PDB file of C-alpha atoms in Angstrom:
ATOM      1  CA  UNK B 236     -11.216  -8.118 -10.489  1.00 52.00           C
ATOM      2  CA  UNK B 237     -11.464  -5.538 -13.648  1.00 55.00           C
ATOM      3  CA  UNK B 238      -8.335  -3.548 -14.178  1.00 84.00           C
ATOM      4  CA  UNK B 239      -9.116   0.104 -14.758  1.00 92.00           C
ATOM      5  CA  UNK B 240      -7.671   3.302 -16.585  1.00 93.00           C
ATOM      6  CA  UNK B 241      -8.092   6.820 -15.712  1.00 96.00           C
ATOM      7  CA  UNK B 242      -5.899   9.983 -16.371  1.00 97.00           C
ATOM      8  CA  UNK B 243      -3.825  10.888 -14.049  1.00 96.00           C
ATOM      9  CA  UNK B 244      -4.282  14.488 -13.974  1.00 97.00           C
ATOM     10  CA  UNK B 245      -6.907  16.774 -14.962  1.00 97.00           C
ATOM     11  CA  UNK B 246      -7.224  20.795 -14.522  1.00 97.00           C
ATOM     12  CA  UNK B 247     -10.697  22.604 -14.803  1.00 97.00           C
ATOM     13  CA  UNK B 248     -11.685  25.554 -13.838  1.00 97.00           C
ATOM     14  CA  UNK B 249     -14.750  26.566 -11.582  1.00 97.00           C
ATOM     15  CA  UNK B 250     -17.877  26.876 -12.654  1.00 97.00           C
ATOM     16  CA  UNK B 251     -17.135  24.146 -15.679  1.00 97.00           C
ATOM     17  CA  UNK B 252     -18.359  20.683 -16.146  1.00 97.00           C
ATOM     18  CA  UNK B 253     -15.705  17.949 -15.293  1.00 98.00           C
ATOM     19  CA  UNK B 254     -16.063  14.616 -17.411  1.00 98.00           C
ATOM     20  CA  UNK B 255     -13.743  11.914 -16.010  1.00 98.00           C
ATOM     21  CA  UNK B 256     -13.085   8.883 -17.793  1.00 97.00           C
ATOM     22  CA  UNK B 257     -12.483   5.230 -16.832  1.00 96.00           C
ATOM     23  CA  UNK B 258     -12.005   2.222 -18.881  1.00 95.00           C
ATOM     24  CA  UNK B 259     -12.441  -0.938 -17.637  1.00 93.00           C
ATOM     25  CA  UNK B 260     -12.255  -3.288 -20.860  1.00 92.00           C
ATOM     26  CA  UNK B 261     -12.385  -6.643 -19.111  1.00 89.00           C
ATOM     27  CA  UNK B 262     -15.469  -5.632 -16.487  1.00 90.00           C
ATOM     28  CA  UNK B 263     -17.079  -8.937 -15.662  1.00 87.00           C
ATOM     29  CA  UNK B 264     -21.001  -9.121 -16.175  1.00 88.00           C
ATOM     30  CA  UNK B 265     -21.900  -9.190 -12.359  1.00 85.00           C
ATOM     31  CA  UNK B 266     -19.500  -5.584 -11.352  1.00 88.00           C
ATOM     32  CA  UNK B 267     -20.491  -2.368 -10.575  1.00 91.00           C
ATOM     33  CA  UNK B 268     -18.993   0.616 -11.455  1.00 93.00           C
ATOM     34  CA  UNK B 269     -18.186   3.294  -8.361  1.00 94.00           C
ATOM     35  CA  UNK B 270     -16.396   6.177  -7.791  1.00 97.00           C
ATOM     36  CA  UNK B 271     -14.658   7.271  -4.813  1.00 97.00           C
ATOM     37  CA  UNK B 272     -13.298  10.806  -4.052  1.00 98.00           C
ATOM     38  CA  UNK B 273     -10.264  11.504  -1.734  1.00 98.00           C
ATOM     39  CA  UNK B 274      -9.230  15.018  -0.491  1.00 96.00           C
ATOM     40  CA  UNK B 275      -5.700  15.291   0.911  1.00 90.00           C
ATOM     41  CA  UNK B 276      -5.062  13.802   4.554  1.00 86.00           C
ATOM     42  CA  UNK B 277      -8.580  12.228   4.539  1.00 92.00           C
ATOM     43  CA  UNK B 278     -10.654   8.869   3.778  1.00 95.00           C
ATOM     44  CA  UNK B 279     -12.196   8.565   0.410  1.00 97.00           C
ATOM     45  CA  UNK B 280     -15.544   8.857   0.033  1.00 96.00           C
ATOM     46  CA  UNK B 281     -18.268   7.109  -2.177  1.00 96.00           C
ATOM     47  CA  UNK B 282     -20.134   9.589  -4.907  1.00 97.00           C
ATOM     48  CA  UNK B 283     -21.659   7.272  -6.767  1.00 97.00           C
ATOM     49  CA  UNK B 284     -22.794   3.752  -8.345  1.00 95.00           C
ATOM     50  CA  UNK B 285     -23.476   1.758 -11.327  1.00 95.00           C
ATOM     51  CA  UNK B 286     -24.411  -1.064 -13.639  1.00 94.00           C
ATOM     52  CA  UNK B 287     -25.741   0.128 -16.787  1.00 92.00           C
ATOM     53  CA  UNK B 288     -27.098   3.502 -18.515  1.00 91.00           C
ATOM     54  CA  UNK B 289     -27.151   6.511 -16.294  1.00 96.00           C
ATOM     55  CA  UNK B 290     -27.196   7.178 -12.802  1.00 96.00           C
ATOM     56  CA  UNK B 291     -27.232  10.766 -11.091  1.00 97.00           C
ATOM     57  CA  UNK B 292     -27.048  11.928  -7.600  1.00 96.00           C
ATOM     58  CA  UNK B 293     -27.209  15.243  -5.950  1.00 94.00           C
ATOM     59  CA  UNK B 294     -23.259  15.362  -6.257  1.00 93.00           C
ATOM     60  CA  UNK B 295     -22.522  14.093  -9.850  1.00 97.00           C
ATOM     61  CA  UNK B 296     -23.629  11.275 -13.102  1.00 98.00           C
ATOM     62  CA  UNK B 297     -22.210   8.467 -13.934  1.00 98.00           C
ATOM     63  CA  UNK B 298     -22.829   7.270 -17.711  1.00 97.00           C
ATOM     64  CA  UNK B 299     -22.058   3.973 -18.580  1.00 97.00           C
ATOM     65  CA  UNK B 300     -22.449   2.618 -22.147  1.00 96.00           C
ATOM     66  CA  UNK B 301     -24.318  -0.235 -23.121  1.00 96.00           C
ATOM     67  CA  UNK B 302     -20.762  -2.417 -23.746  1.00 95.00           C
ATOM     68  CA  UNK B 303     -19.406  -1.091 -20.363  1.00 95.00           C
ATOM     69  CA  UNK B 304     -16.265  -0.753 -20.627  1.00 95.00           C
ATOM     70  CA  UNK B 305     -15.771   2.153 -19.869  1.00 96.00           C
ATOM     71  CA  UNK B 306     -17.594   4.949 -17.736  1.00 96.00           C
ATOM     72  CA  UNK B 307     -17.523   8.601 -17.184  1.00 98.00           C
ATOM     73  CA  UNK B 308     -18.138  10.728 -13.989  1.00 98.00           C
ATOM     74  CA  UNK B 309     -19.650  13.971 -14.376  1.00 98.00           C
ATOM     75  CA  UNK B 310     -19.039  16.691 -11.998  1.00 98.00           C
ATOM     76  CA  UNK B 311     -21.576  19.459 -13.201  1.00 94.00           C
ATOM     77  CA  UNK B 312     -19.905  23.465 -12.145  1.00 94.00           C
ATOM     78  CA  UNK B 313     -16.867  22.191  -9.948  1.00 97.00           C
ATOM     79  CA  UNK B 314     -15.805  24.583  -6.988  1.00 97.00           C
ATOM     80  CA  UNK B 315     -12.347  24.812  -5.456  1.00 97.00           C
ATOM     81  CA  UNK B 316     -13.875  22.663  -2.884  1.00 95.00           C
ATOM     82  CA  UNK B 317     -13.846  19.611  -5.788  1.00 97.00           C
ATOM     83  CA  UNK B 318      -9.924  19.422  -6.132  1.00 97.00           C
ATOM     84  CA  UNK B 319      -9.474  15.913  -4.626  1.00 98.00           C
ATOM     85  CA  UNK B 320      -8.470  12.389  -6.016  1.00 98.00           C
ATOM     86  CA  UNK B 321     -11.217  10.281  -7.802  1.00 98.00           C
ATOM     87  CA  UNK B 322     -10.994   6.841  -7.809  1.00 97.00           C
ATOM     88  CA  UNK B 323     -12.659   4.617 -10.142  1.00 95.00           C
ATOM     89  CA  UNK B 324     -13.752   0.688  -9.131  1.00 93.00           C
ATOM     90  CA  UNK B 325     -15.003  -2.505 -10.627  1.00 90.00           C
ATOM     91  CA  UNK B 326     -15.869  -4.726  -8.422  1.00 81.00           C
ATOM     92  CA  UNK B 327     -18.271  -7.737  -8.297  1.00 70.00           C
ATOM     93  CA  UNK B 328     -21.236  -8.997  -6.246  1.00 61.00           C
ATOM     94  CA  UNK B 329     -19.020 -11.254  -4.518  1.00 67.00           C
ATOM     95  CA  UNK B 330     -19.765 -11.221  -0.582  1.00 67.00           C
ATOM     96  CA  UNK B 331     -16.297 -10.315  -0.230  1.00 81.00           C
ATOM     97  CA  UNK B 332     -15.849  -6.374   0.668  1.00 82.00           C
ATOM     98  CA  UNK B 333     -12.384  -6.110  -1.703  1.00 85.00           C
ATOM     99  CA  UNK B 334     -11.908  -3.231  -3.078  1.00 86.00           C
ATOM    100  CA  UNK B 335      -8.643  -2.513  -5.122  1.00 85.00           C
ATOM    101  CA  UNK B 336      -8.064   1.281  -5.953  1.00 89.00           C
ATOM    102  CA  UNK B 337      -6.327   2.345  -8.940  1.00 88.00           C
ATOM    103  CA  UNK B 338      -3.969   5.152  -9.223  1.00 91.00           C
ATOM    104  CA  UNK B 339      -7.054   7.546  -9.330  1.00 95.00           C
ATOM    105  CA  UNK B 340      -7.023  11.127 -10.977  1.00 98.00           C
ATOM    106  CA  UNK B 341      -6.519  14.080  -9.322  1.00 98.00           C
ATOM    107  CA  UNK B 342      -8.557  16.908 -10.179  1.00 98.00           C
ATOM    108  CA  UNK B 343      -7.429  20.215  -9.802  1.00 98.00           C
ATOM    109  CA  UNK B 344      -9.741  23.282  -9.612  1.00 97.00           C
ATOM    110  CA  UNK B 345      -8.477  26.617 -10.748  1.00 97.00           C
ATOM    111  CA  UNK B 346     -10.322  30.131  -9.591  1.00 95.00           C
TER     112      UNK B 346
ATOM    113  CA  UNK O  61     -24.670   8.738  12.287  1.00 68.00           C
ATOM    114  CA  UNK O  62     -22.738   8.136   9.425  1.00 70.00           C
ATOM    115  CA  UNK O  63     -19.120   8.555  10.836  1.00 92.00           C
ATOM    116  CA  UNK O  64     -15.915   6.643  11.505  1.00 97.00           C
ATOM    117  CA  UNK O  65     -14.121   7.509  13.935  1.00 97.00           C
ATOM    118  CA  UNK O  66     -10.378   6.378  14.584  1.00 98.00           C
ATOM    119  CA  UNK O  67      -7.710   7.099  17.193  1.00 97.00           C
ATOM    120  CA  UNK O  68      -5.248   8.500  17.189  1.00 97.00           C
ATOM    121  CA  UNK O  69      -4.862  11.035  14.578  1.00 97.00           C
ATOM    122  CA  UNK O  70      -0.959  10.847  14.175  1.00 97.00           C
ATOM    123  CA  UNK O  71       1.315   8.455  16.442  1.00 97.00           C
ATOM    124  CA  UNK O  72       4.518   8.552  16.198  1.00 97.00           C
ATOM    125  CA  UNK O  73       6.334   5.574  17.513  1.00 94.00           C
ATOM    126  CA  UNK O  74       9.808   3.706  17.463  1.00 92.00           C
ATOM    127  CA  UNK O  75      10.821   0.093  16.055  1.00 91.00           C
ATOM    128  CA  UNK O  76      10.788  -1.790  18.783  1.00 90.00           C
ATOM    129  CA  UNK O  77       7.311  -0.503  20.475  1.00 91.00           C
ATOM    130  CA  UNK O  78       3.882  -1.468  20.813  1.00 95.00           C
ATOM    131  CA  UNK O  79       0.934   0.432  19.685  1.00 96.00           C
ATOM    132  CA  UNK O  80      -2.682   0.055  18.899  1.00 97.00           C
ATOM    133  CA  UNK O  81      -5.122   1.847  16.592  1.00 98.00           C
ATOM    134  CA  UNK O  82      -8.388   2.394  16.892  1.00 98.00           C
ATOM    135  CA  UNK O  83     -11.174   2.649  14.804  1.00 98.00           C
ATOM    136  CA  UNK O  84     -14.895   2.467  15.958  1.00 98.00           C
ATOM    137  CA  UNK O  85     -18.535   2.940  14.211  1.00 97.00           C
ATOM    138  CA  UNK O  86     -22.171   3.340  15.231  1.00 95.00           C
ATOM    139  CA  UNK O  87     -23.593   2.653  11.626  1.00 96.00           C
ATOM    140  CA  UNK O  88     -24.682  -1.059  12.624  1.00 95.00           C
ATOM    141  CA  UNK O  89     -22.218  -1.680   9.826  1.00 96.00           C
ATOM    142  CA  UNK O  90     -21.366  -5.891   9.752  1.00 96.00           C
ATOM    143  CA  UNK O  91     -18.079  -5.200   8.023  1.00 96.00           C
ATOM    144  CA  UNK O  92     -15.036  -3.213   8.800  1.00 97.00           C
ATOM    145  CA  UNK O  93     -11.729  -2.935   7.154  1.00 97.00           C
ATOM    146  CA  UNK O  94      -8.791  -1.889   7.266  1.00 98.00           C
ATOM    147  CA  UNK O  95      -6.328  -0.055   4.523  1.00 97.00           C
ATOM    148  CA  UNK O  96      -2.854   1.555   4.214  1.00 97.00           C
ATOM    149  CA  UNK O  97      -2.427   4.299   2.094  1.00 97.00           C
ATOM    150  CA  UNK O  98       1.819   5.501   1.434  1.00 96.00           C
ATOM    151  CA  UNK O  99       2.092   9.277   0.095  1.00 93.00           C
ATOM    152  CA  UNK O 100       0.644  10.068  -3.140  1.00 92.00           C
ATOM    153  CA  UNK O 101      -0.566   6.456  -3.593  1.00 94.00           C
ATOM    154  CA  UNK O 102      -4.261   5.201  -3.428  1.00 94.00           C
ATOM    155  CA  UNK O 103      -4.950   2.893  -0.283  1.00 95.00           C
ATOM    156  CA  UNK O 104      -4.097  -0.459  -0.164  1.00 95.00           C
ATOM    157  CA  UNK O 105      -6.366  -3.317   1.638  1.00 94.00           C
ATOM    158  CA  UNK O 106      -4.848  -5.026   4.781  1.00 97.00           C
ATOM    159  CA  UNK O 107      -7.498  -6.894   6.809  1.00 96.00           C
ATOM    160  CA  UNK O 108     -11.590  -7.197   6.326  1.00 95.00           C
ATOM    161  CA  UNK O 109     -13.392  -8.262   9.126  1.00 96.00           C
ATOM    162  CA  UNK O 110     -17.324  -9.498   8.594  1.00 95.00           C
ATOM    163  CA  UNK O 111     -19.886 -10.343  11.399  1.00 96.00           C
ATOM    164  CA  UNK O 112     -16.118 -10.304  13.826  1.00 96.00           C
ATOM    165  CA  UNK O 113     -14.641 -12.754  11.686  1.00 96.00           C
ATOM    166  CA  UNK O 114     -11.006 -12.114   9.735  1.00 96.00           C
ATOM    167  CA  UNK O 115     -12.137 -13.124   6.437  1.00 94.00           C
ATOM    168  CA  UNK O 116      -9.601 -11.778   4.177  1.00 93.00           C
ATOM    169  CA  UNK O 117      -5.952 -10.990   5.128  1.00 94.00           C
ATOM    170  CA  UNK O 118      -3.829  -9.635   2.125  1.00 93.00           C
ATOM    171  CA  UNK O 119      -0.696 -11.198   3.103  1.00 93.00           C
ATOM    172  CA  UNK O 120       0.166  -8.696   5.972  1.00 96.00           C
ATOM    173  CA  UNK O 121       3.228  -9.175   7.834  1.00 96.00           C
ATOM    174  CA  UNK O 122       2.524 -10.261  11.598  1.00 96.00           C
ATOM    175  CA  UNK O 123       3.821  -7.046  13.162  1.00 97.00           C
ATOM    176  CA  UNK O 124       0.281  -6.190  11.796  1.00 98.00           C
ATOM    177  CA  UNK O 125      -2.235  -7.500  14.157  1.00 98.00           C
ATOM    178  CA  UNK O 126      -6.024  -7.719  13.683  1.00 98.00           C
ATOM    179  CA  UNK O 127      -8.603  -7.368  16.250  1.00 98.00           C
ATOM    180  CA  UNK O 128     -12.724  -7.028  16.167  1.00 97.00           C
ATOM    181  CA  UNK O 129     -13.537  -7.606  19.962  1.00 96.00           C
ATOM    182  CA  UNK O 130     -17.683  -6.429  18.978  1.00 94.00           C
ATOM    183  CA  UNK O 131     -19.050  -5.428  16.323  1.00 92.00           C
ATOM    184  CA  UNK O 132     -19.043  -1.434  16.601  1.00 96.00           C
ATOM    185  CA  UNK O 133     -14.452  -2.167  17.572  1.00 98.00           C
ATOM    186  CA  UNK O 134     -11.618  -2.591  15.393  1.00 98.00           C
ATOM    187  CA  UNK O 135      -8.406  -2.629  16.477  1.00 98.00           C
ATOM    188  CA  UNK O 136      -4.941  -2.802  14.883  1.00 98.00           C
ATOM    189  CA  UNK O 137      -1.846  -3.562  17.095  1.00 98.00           C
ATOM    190  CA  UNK O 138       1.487  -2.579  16.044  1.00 97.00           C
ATOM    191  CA  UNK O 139       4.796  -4.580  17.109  1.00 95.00           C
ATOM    192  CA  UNK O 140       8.485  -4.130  15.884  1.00 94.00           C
ATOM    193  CA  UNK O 141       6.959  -2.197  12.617  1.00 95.00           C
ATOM    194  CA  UNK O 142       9.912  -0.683  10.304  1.00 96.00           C
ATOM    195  CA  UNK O 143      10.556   2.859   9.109  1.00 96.00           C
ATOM    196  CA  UNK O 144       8.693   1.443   6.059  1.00 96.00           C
ATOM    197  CA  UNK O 145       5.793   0.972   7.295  1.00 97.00           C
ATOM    198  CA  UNK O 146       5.041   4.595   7.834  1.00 97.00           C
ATOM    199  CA  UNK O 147       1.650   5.589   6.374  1.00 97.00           C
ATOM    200  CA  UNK O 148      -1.909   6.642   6.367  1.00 97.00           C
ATOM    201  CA  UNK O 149      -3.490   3.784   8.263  1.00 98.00           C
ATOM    202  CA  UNK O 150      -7.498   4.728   7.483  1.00 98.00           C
ATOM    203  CA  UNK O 151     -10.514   2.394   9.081  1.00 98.00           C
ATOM    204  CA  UNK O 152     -13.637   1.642   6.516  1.00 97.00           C
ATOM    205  CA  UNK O 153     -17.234  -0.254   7.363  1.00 97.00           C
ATOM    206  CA  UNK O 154     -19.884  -1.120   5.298  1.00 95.00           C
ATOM    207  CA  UNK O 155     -23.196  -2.806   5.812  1.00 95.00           C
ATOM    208  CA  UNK O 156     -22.098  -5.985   4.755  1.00 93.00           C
ATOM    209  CA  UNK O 157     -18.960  -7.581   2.935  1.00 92.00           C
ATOM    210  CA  UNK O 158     -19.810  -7.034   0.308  1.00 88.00           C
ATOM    211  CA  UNK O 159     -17.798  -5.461  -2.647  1.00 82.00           C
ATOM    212  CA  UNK O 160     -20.383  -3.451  -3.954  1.00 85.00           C
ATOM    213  CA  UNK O 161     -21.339  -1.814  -0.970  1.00 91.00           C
ATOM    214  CA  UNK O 162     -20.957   1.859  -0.025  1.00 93.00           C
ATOM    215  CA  UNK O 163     -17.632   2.052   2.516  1.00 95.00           C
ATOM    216  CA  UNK O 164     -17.823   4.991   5.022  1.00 96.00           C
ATOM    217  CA  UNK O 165     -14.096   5.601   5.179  1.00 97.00           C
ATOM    218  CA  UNK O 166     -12.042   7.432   8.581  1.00 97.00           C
ATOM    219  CA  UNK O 167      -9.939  10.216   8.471  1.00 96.00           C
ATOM    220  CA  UNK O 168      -7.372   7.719   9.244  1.00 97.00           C
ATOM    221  CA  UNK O 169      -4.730   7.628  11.549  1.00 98.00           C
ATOM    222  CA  UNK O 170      -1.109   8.958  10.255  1.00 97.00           C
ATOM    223  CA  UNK O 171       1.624   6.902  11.656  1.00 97.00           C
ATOM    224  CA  UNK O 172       5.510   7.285  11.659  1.00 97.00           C
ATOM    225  CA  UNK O 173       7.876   4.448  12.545  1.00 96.00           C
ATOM    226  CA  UNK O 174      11.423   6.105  13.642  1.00 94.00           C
TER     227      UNK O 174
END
């Protein structure tokens, strides 16, 4: 399983674009890229997915270059309601169900 | 319905009792998990379950006990657990077992071992 990199802490302030980085230099060809988000005292839960290029939701983008190792989340105009812990995962296509979290970044919101 | 639900919210309980979580879904989900998440940490996989099977165990100690009596159940019993051991315990399913498949996580169920 890919190893991956994010900061550990990141401060925004509402309204602004959040861009959150993850490296994953040793991705394998067959993993996806997905991001979890955790508030406090909760379960995380999935934003979004991806192999290659762009992908975009309703809650965020995900941009992944053509080498992939790395990827970036974008949270477009981030409320208070977005300070939580993002998690970002390579994992493969294996019928397996393991995910490993990394140490995740926390995102905190400022009025 | 796209929720997991898990009981109880908070249990507190001593070393040398015996408990059970609860987790259940209504997703038709084939896979359930579960993870263990210490303070400030991310969560940590225990147990996945597919089609009622155990098919991966991350080296849990056997205090930690495993059940999936249907498909829509998972159960974790708790025996002789140390003050260690004290944690978010949170539930996941997904469609299949498969890695890169969206899990639907619970709010988890906060335990304390006195």
């Amino acid at each position: 399983l890919a190893k991956t990199t994010q900061p550990i802490s990141m401060d925004s302030y509402e309204g602004q674009e959040v861009n959150i980085t993850c490296s994953h230099n040793n991705i394998a060809t067959n993993d996806y890229i997905t991001w979890y988000q955790q508030f406090p005292s909760q379960g995380p839960r999935f934003i979004i997915q991806g192999y290659k290029t762009k992908v975009t939701n309703e809650v965020a983008s995900l941009f992944i270059p053509a080498d992939r190792k790395s990827s970036t989340l974008s949270l477009p105009r981030v409320s208070l309601s977005d300070t939580a812990v993002y998690y970002c995962l390579v994992e493969g296509s294996g019928n397996t169900g393991k995910l490993i979290f990394g140490q995740g970044t926390t995102l905190q919101v400022k009025p | 319905d796209t929720e997991v639900t898990q009981t109880p919210k908070h249990l507190v309980m001593g070393m040398t009792n015996k408990k059970s979580l609860k987790c259940e879904q209504h997703m038709g989900h084939r896979a359930m998990y579960w993870y263990k998440q210490k303070a400030k940490k991310p969560p940590e996989l225990m147990f996945v379950y597919s089609y009622e099977k155990l098919s991966i165990n991350e080296s849990v100690p056997s205090r930690f006990s495993p059940e999936c009596p249907n498909s829509s159940l998972l159960n974790l019993h708790l025996h002789a657990l140390q003050p260690e051991d004290s944690a978010l315990y949170l539930c996941a399913s997904s469609r299949e077992a498969r890695s890169q498949d969206e899990q639907y996580f619970g709010p988890g169920t906060r335990l304390t071992v006195t």
